[in-house]
XYZ file of C-alpha atoms in Angstrom:
656
model
C -7.323 -33.430 27.161
C -7.168 -30.328 29.559
C -3.663 -31.387 30.500
C -2.398 -31.530 26.937
C -4.153 -28.087 26.349
C -2.213 -26.695 29.295
C 1.183 -28.092 28.337
C 0.517 -26.720 24.602
C -0.057 -23.132 25.853
C 2.970 -23.290 28.194
C 5.191 -24.460 25.433
C 3.837 -21.920 23.019
C 4.585 -19.135 25.411
C 8.163 -20.306 25.944
C 8.790 -20.147 22.177
C 7.267 -16.687 22.069
C 4.154 -17.797 20.094
C 0.912 -15.522 20.971
C -2.377 -16.880 19.859
C -6.105 -16.369 20.650
C -6.734 -19.713 22.118
C -7.353 -20.145 25.883
C -8.782 -22.324 28.645
C -12.467 -22.420 29.347
C -13.337 -22.862 33.006
C -16.666 -23.205 34.793
C -16.708 -19.404 34.992
C -16.617 -19.179 31.167
C -13.276 -17.300 31.338
C -10.726 -17.092 28.545
C -7.060 -16.184 28.865
C -5.126 -14.639 25.923
C -1.356 -14.120 26.150
C 0.945 -11.905 24.316
C 4.726 -11.717 24.585
C 7.329 -8.964 23.897
C 9.603 -9.750 20.980
C 12.557 -10.615 23.318
C 10.097 -12.933 25.304
C 10.918 -11.244 28.687
C 7.659 -9.423 29.075
C 4.292 -11.243 29.050
C 0.715 -9.832 29.263
C -2.064 -12.230 30.072
C -5.653 -10.917 29.306
C -8.280 -12.779 31.159
C -12.057 -12.212 29.644
C -15.143 -13.440 31.433
C -18.586 -12.419 30.419
C -18.714 -9.485 32.822
C -14.962 -8.613 33.392
C -11.629 -7.913 31.753
C -8.566 -8.105 33.689
C -4.784 -8.095 32.527
C -1.637 -9.315 34.369
C 1.907 -8.112 33.643
C 4.796 -10.506 34.141
C 8.558 -9.654 33.611
C 10.876 -12.621 33.370
C 8.459 -14.777 35.522
C 7.949 -12.132 38.192
C 4.554 -10.518 38.394
C 4.800 -6.798 38.140
C 1.187 -5.652 37.811
C -1.427 -8.093 39.550
C -4.714 -8.761 37.866
C -6.006 -5.337 36.927
C -9.669 -4.542 35.649
C -10.251 -2.660 32.287
C -13.350 -1.570 30.753
C -15.178 0.944 28.481
C -18.807 1.804 28.913
C -20.589 3.462 25.930
C -24.054 5.068 26.353
C -25.985 2.051 25.115
C -23.452 -0.641 24.793
C -23.808 -4.147 26.036
C -21.679 -4.755 29.200
C -21.101 -8.408 28.646
C -17.615 -9.198 27.292
C -18.394 -12.099 24.899
C -15.546 -12.541 22.535
C -16.568 -12.401 18.722
C -12.952 -13.253 17.495
C -9.337 -12.430 18.367
C -6.063 -12.440 16.458
C -2.461 -11.717 16.896
C 0.204 -10.134 14.732
C 3.767 -9.125 14.647
C 5.234 -5.700 13.603
C 9.164 -4.944 13.016
C 9.427 -1.666 11.218
C 11.636 1.535 11.285
C 10.225 4.902 12.006
C 11.888 8.093 10.784
C 10.622 11.171 12.671
C 10.015 14.468 11.052
C 11.679 16.054 14.086
C 14.286 13.702 15.590
C 13.860 14.423 19.337
C 15.927 11.588 20.694
C 16.958 9.773 17.500
C 16.766 10.073 13.669
C 15.355 6.451 13.369
C 13.286 4.322 15.806
C 13.138 0.449 15.660
C 9.250 -0.187 16.127
C 9.110 -3.928 16.949
C 6.240 -5.370 18.816
C 3.720 -8.225 19.169
C 0.073 -7.259 18.891
C -3.271 -8.958 20.166
C -6.640 -7.847 18.993
C -9.860 -8.910 20.682
C -13.244 -7.977 18.941
C -16.149 -8.194 21.362
C -19.836 -8.879 20.177
C -20.987 -5.649 21.778
C -19.161 -3.558 19.075
C -16.087 -2.780 21.039
C -12.491 -4.067 20.453
C -9.491 -4.143 22.765
C -6.035 -3.729 21.060
C -2.803 -4.602 22.718
C 0.918 -3.914 21.746
C 3.780 -5.362 23.796
C 7.336 -4.290 23.235
C 10.587 -5.128 24.764
C 10.430 -1.865 26.724
C 6.840 -1.713 27.771
C 3.251 -2.297 26.665
C -0.053 -0.587 26.024
C -3.741 -1.056 25.296
C -6.495 0.788 23.559
C -10.216 0.602 23.066
C -11.822 0.794 19.591
C -15.542 1.578 18.846
C -16.710 -0.283 15.591
C -20.224 1.207 15.825
C -21.447 3.665 13.273
C -23.997 5.458 15.405
C -23.103 8.645 17.519
C -23.120 8.279 21.446
C -21.156 8.973 24.449
C -18.413 7.388 26.572
C -19.890 7.197 30.016
C -16.829 5.625 31.688
C -13.576 4.072 31.165
C -11.905 1.733 33.604
C -8.117 1.280 33.868
C -6.214 -0.184 36.784
C -2.677 -0.832 37.687
C -2.586 -3.076 40.756
C 0.987 -2.773 41.826
C 2.716 -4.370 45.176
C 1.919 -2.348 48.042
C 5.732 -1.898 48.855
C 6.148 -0.019 45.484
C 7.705 3.389 45.510
C 6.130 6.142 43.395
C 7.184 9.648 42.166
C 3.835 11.109 42.001
C 2.792 14.572 40.477
C 0.156 15.162 42.904
C -2.638 17.534 41.722
C -5.364 19.672 43.601
C -7.937 19.180 40.601
C -8.405 18.988 36.891
C -7.777 22.705 36.335
C -4.097 22.932 36.347
C -0.916 23.869 34.348
C 0.560 20.280 35.287
C 3.538 22.126 36.782
C 4.406 19.850 39.709
C 7.131 18.414 41.876
C 7.198 14.672 41.982
C 6.519 13.516 45.704
C 7.894 10.471 46.633
C 5.646 7.892 48.452
C 5.531 4.158 49.252
C 2.039 3.057 48.069
C 1.133 1.282 51.324
C 1.745 4.314 53.291
C 0.353 7.003 50.941
C -2.928 8.611 51.945
C -5.711 7.222 49.674
C -7.338 9.169 46.818
C -4.539 11.637 45.815
C -5.124 12.854 42.340
C -1.945 12.979 39.927
C -1.488 14.174 36.387
C 0.732 12.019 34.194
C 3.209 10.683 33.455
C 3.883 9.044 36.826
C 6.644 6.577 37.783
C 6.456 3.546 40.048
C 9.516 1.476 41.175
C 9.040 -2.347 42.023
C 12.097 -3.876 43.325
C 14.157 -1.893 41.111
C 12.048 -2.205 37.923
C 10.725 1.093 36.591
C 7.072 1.292 35.463
C 6.067 4.653 33.920
C 2.296 5.389 33.312
C 1.110 7.654 30.727
C -0.714 7.724 27.393
C -0.466 8.355 23.733
C -2.542 9.403 20.652
C -4.954 11.590 22.713
C -7.285 13.094 20.158
C -10.835 14.104 20.631
C -11.140 12.540 24.034
C -10.378 13.568 27.736
C -6.927 13.291 29.161
C -6.148 10.446 31.689
C -5.341 11.274 35.251
C -4.830 8.704 38.027
C -5.802 8.208 41.695
C -4.432 5.790 44.276
C -6.623 3.505 46.261
C -5.836 0.598 48.648
C -3.299 -1.990 48.645
C -1.196 -0.588 45.632
C -4.087 0.035 43.330
C -3.642 2.789 40.819
C -6.721 3.803 38.706
C -7.631 6.081 35.976
C -9.911 9.058 36.263
C -11.218 11.566 33.630
C -12.428 15.082 33.516
C -15.928 14.791 32.196
C -17.086 16.957 29.394
C -17.621 20.568 30.278
C -21.343 21.460 30.542
C -21.115 25.100 31.505
C -17.931 27.366 31.085
C -17.373 30.624 32.431
C -14.619 33.258 31.329
C -12.913 34.614 34.448
C -10.198 36.865 32.890
C -8.428 37.800 29.678
C -6.889 34.129 29.536
C -8.914 31.867 31.835
C -11.971 29.778 31.308
C -13.309 27.826 34.238
C -15.605 24.566 33.989
C -18.633 25.622 36.122
C -20.292 22.209 35.691
C -19.497 18.925 33.745
C -21.816 16.401 31.830
C -22.282 12.761 33.172
C -20.168 11.483 30.194
C -16.354 11.859 29.309
C -16.703 12.233 25.588
C -18.949 12.489 22.619
C -18.510 9.795 19.879
C -19.649 10.427 16.244
C -19.018 6.848 14.933
C -16.147 4.460 14.410
C -12.994 5.514 16.241
C -10.086 4.482 18.203
C -9.351 5.848 21.837
C -6.057 6.661 23.310
C -3.239 4.231 24.129
C -2.819 3.550 27.816
C 1.114 3.311 27.914
C 3.258 1.454 30.403
C 6.874 1.704 29.897
C 8.888 -1.158 31.680
C 12.438 -0.726 32.376
C 15.020 -2.494 34.332
C 17.156 0.560 35.110
C 16.038 4.057 35.611
C 18.528 5.273 33.002
C 16.750 3.499 30.227
C 13.687 5.645 30.610
C 15.688 8.473 29.034
C 15.684 6.809 25.709
C 12.203 5.138 25.838
C 10.005 6.308 22.954
C 6.871 4.350 23.316
C 4.684 7.538 23.493
C 6.041 8.480 19.898
C 5.777 4.669 18.640
C 2.139 4.468 19.693
C 0.945 7.775 18.284
C -0.849 7.833 14.946
C 1.456 8.872 11.895
C 1.358 12.264 10.574
C -0.419 13.156 7.267
C 0.751 15.929 4.842
C 3.991 17.710 4.313
C 5.991 18.899 7.502
C 9.390 19.260 5.704
C 9.052 23.007 6.335
C 9.416 22.426 10.099
C 12.693 23.758 11.536
C 13.788 23.161 15.009
C 16.376 25.426 16.731
C 17.225 27.595 19.762
C 15.273 30.521 20.879
C 16.238 33.794 22.511
C 13.465 34.343 25.127
C 12.527 37.646 26.592
C 9.800 36.971 29.432
C 12.100 35.444 32.115
C 14.192 38.514 32.642
C 11.324 41.021 31.897
C 13.476 42.429 28.941
C 16.008 43.857 31.637
C 18.691 44.312 29.016
C 21.530 46.441 30.193
C 24.995 47.904 28.928
C 22.864 49.224 25.922
C 22.367 52.660 24.406
C 18.621 52.500 24.459
C 15.787 52.181 26.871
C 15.115 48.391 27.391
C 11.531 47.209 27.276
C 8.916 45.974 24.913
C 9.914 48.087 21.980
C 11.508 47.699 18.539
C 14.994 48.677 19.822
C 15.087 45.897 22.461
C 13.809 43.305 20.060
C 16.317 44.350 17.067
C 19.025 43.815 19.791
C 17.791 40.461 20.473
C 17.729 39.710 16.698
C 21.278 40.902 16.421
C 22.452 38.774 19.274
C 20.626 35.885 17.914
C 22.108 36.216 14.446
C 25.656 36.663 15.893
C 25.475 33.428 17.837
C 23.715 31.128 15.589
C 20.401 31.160 17.432
C 17.504 30.503 15.102
C 14.689 32.166 16.716
C 13.567 35.145 18.977
C 10.341 34.774 21.026
C 8.264 37.803 21.688
C 6.327 36.663 24.794
C 3.431 38.365 26.637
C 3.401 41.999 26.387
C 3.685 42.549 22.568
C -0.058 42.903 22.214
C -3.253 43.651 23.955
C -4.000 40.333 25.596
C -7.751 40.505 24.385
C -6.888 41.599 20.704
C -3.942 40.020 18.684
C -4.102 42.780 16.129
C -3.564 45.521 18.787
C 0.088 46.039 19.197
C 1.707 47.956 21.864
C 2.421 51.535 20.822
C 6.418 50.941 20.706
C 6.526 47.642 18.794
C 6.088 46.761 15.061
C 5.891 43.046 14.768
C 5.890 42.906 10.928
C 8.869 45.319 10.721
C 10.614 43.198 13.240
C 9.903 39.930 11.405
C 11.339 41.484 8.205
C 14.428 42.671 9.957
C 14.820 39.046 11.592
C 14.474 37.519 8.135
C 17.263 39.549 6.704
C 19.557 38.147 9.692
C 18.272 34.479 8.958
C 16.317 34.706 12.211
C 12.761 33.754 12.769
C 10.238 35.303 15.030
C 7.893 33.480 17.364
C 4.720 35.112 19.124
C 3.000 34.515 22.364
C -0.862 34.291 22.744
C -3.208 33.051 25.226
C -5.350 30.296 23.964
C -8.582 32.179 24.711
C -7.939 35.080 22.384
C -6.379 32.723 19.635
C -9.541 30.760 19.939
C -11.815 33.725 19.138
C -9.440 35.265 16.393
C -7.747 32.146 15.077
C -8.388 32.580 11.361
C -7.589 36.336 11.267
C -4.735 35.969 13.551
C -3.019 33.011 11.855
C -3.519 34.636 8.396
C -1.879 37.733 9.708
C 0.869 36.070 11.245
C 1.695 34.088 8.102
C 1.680 37.206 6.089
C 4.213 38.889 8.571
C 6.521 35.938 8.156
C 5.945 34.561 11.929
C 7.528 31.222 12.209
C 5.785 29.987 15.362
C 3.450 30.580 18.159
C 3.474 30.051 21.941
C 0.103 29.198 23.223
C -0.552 29.556 26.779
C -2.991 29.155 29.785
C -5.190 26.220 28.571
C -5.005 24.424 31.899
C -7.460 21.585 30.891
C -7.611 18.397 29.123
C -11.274 17.656 28.900
C -12.451 16.483 25.379
C -13.310 20.021 24.422
C -9.910 21.462 25.168
C -8.082 18.410 23.701
C -9.991 19.301 20.516
C -8.726 22.741 20.663
C -5.090 21.737 20.650
C -5.655 19.557 17.538
C -7.658 22.286 15.693
C -5.082 25.059 16.465
C -2.325 22.694 15.497
C -3.846 21.928 12.117
C -4.761 25.502 11.206
C -1.223 26.539 12.169
C 0.373 23.827 10.011
C -1.620 25.023 6.966
C 0.238 28.408 7.300
C 3.667 26.606 8.034
C 3.524 27.839 11.690
C 5.055 25.820 14.451
C 3.403 25.549 17.806
C 4.754 25.616 21.521
C 2.087 24.777 23.980
C 2.419 26.302 27.510
C -0.240 25.878 30.518
C -0.520 22.592 28.857
C -1.041 18.900 29.592
C 1.848 16.494 28.923
C 2.753 15.538 25.349
C 0.960 12.478 23.958
C 2.768 11.645 20.715
C 2.118 15.089 19.056
C 5.699 14.970 17.457
C 4.563 12.042 15.356
C 1.059 13.008 14.633
C 1.438 16.928 14.229
C 5.103 17.457 13.799
C 4.629 21.328 13.961
C 3.866 20.902 17.819
C 7.545 21.306 18.641
C 7.541 21.222 22.407
C 5.136 21.982 25.418
C 5.436 22.952 28.915
C 3.411 20.799 31.520
C 6.610 20.934 33.555
C 7.739 22.658 36.723
C 10.444 24.612 34.761
C 12.996 27.366 35.079
C 10.306 30.173 34.885
C 9.344 29.429 38.422
C 12.826 30.236 39.709
C 11.661 33.779 39.293
C 9.194 33.340 42.043
C 10.035 30.344 44.188
C 12.629 27.755 45.587
C 10.714 24.892 43.964
C 13.272 24.203 40.907
C 15.729 22.413 42.993
C 18.680 20.146 41.862
C 16.578 17.254 43.155
C 13.641 18.279 40.775
C 15.787 18.892 37.729
C 17.414 15.453 37.988
C 13.878 13.913 38.462
C 12.095 15.165 35.571
C 14.255 13.667 32.703
C 13.185 10.185 33.979
C 9.461 11.053 34.185
C 8.162 14.151 32.315
C 10.552 13.902 29.544
C 9.699 10.229 28.849
C 6.417 11.635 27.664
C 7.919 14.043 25.187
C 9.653 17.357 24.606
C 9.494 19.688 27.621
C 9.939 23.484 27.373
C 11.778 23.854 30.640
C 13.818 26.941 29.443
C 17.144 26.430 30.671
C 20.339 28.660 30.272
C 20.519 30.715 33.452
C 23.779 32.477 33.963
C 23.133 33.797 37.484
C 23.795 30.624 39.357
C 23.496 29.939 43.098
C 23.887 26.839 45.190
C 20.776 25.637 47.002
C 21.575 27.349 50.339
C 22.558 30.637 48.540
C 19.604 30.890 46.280
C 17.485 33.975 46.346
C 14.398 35.149 44.491
C 15.011 38.001 42.114
C 12.157 38.187 39.524
C 13.729 41.004 37.179
C 17.322 39.175 37.066
C 16.419 35.646 38.134
C 18.864 33.104 39.667
C 18.995 29.407 38.980
C 19.759 26.689 41.613
C 22.768 24.629 40.872
C 25.964 25.339 39.083
C 26.778 27.198 35.801
C 27.662 23.898 34.263
C 24.344 22.294 35.602
C 22.428 24.819 33.500
C 24.545 24.102 30.477
C 24.321 20.525 30.641
C 20.506 20.759 30.296
C 20.991 21.416 26.733
C 22.236 17.875 26.450
C 19.942 16.396 28.843
C 16.614 18.110 28.344
C 14.768 17.611 24.840
C 12.945 20.317 23.164
C 13.305 20.966 19.522
C 12.463 24.650 20.275
C 15.085 24.996 23.057
C 15.107 28.323 24.910
C 17.945 30.497 26.031
C 16.121 32.041 29.295
C 18.716 34.660 30.158
C 19.279 38.202 28.917
C 21.884 38.628 25.973
C 23.890 40.746 28.355
C 24.569 37.887 30.627
C 25.645 35.722 27.660
C 27.800 38.349 26.178
C 29.536 38.592 29.516
C 30.164 34.938 29.349
C 31.618 34.032 25.960
C 33.103 30.754 27.067
C 29.566 29.483 27.905
C 28.180 31.119 24.711
C 30.752 29.271 22.644
C 28.872 26.021 23.786
C 25.427 27.527 23.642
C 26.026 28.597 19.812
C 27.025 25.071 18.860
C 24.797 22.629 20.787
C 21.842 21.558 18.634
C 18.122 21.016 19.703
C 17.715 17.643 17.994
C 19.695 14.470 17.795
C 20.600 11.704 15.642
C 20.933 9.161 18.482
C 20.968 9.177 22.263
C 22.774 7.074 24.788
C 21.792 6.865 28.431
C 25.092 6.760 30.547
C 23.945 6.903 34.078
C 20.798 7.581 35.961
C 19.178 7.607 39.353
C 15.988 9.467 39.908
C 16.546 12.711 41.834
C 20.327 11.918 42.229
C 22.224 11.946 38.885
C 21.759 11.818 35.130
C 24.281 11.537 32.302
C 23.731 11.341 28.440
C 25.639 11.223 25.362
C 23.928 12.698 22.111
C 24.869 12.507 18.650
C 24.280 15.486 16.508
C 23.109 15.262 13.026
C 26.471 16.427 11.820
C 28.136 13.521 13.664
C 29.520 15.624 16.485
C 28.961 13.979 19.969
C 27.792 15.813 23.203
C 27.977 14.572 26.761
C 26.099 16.144 29.528
C 25.720 15.232 33.333
C 23.866 16.602 36.178
C 23.565 15.807 39.935
C 20.932 16.296 42.585
C 21.289 17.043 46.223
C 24.703 15.277 46.652
C 27.958 15.453 45.069
C 28.697 12.712 42.622
C 31.606 11.135 40.705
C 31.082 9.249 37.329
C 33.462 7.281 35.289
C 32.001 7.019 31.848
C 33.303 4.711 29.257
C 33.254 6.182 25.647
C 32.155 2.871 24.182
C 29.409 4.705 22.087
C 31.836 6.406 19.932
C 32.713 4.749 16.345
C 35.859 2.781 15.953
C 39.147 4.205 14.790
C 38.302 7.900 14.999
C 40.009 10.396 17.335
C 37.874 13.298 18.716
C 38.861 16.648 20.019
C 36.798 16.992 23.195
C 36.196 20.488 24.700
C 35.008 20.391 28.177
C 33.035 22.777 30.394
C 33.048 21.444 34.143
C 32.455 22.523 37.617
C 35.264 24.353 39.102
C 37.032 23.411 42.366
C 35.188 26.073 44.236
C 31.766 25.476 42.551
C 30.354 24.089 45.681
C 30.962 27.754 47.211
C 30.403 29.818 44.118
C 28.057 28.165 41.585
C 29.405 30.236 38.832
C 32.712 28.773 38.951
C 33.773 26.431 36.041
C 36.831 25.345 34.173
C 37.635 24.346 30.620
C 39.784 21.856 29.244
C 40.517 20.139 25.867
C 41.384 16.536 25.274
C 42.043 13.966 22.587
C 39.879 10.843 23.046
C 38.724 7.820 21.182
C 36.328 4.908 21.684
C 37.622 2.505 24.613
C 38.678 5.239 26.697
C 36.953 6.528 29.819
C 36.498 10.110 31.408
C 36.042 10.862 35.076
C 33.442 13.409 36.052
C 33.357 14.852 39.402
C 30.420 17.146 40.355
C 29.280 18.907 43.500
C 25.600 19.000 44.720
C 23.475 20.681 41.835
C 26.549 20.209 39.639
C 26.951 19.687 35.850
C 29.330 18.738 33.194
C 29.205 19.142 29.359
C 31.487 18.284 26.576
C 31.627 18.747 22.788
C 33.295 16.145 20.806
C 34.450 16.861 17.229
C 36.238 14.525 14.786
C 39.752 15.435 14.031
């Protein structure tokens, strides 16, 4: 009888049938398996009375060895006796309000749900491109989550790109440090997402659907173990400046629970090639759907002021935080099809959003911008917005403000996570978009709260003002890791370019590391539905050939195609605009690269005019050097791209 049961389960697995049966052993264990729709990825969940583990297998090869899971509620029974289990399949199409990577997403997965007698449930989804699990509390009574256990037991030989952190109070703006797990010092803290590579297979760990709970972080242990850690609920908070609130002490629990609820998805992307991470959308797919009308949300590009300290020149007025400067920004934006102008820090007293600086009149500027078909975005620290939320948002809405950039949160405990949601919902009531800075990684906001357009949580171009950290290696690493979680407000567009050995820090007129075409390629590679132009209009006006591209490139996409990718070395993508134009972008890391790109992504039978901006023959000596050319191309042809270290390439393809 046992032999027959074993053969039946193996046969069911081979034909892709997932079910809630299993094998009982002397230890009262039960194994439940669920496969991806394409049958390549298998998750085996092993349940005993006192422990739950899972194993991940890809094409017969173990990726994640047995790894323990658990959730400890305040008064819950710690025994894991199964009440019932069931499987299901979903094959649907999602249509994002804001099409970050694509205008439609095939949402195809097999699911497993396990209800335990202790009032908790464990839900699994397995996709062709990864998997995830989450806990559900079925109880009606309030209580506390005391602990959550999540582990990823990886081969000790696995390589990682690890966003190492010093503590839970962080902007999450990190370089990705490369380690081999068996030589990595133990107990290193990291924010998410983090990437692991196992014999060429990519494993990216992050989370989705983070609401009313603490964010997940990770630490490494012995023999390849990666385990989750969480900031506990703040017990005592202390305001230390006009924008900072520090946690003095914490409670002994992670989160308060008021009744029945689901907890965040623990997401594991699984890709056979690094380039496929560029189009993975599991974080979006596993987030809860939005409720309400978000048709008013309008993506676009943004002229930014803070990066260059309003250091405009070749103008007949005194540049600074004043009406004349911002009217100049508005005129520039209107002339070049830039949808928004951002007034960053400086327009108001940082402790009172109603106290504008004496030389600026925001309502007047918003009215002037509207007459030019340009919208105004306003910066605020989270702390003053928290104190003045209703008054400030009501005022902003009455002035015609289209969005806010909210800064310096630097935490993701349950209390702060609740602030993100509360602010986003209050802003949405007034048709105001949100850009979070000083923020944790995105966790599916674009699906759940589509007015959250973008967020930082990335070591971006702003740090080029102060450091040499934003290297070509870094800028060809983040598309595969941070961007896989969601849009990133990297703020590209620098026109003062320098090769790595020539780069110099200049806060008032910053340089960027890499070539001119490298910065331009970021508008195709990097995703942000509110995409910044970081440099001063003066520089863009002096470079009309570059501005011809920046005026046309969109900030959202109908479809995306990963063309080439190696973490920290090279990245190339093709994007289809909503109007049917195509864009190609490529970037290199520390070494020169040559790429031959087949144009197989184009539709049949259509000839395109392709306008190209590429590194000049002297770009390895002078990073500003670029050349342009115009070609006639169609599907079936190929292009050759040659880039120096820190190089770039962009092309716009328009139907004839």
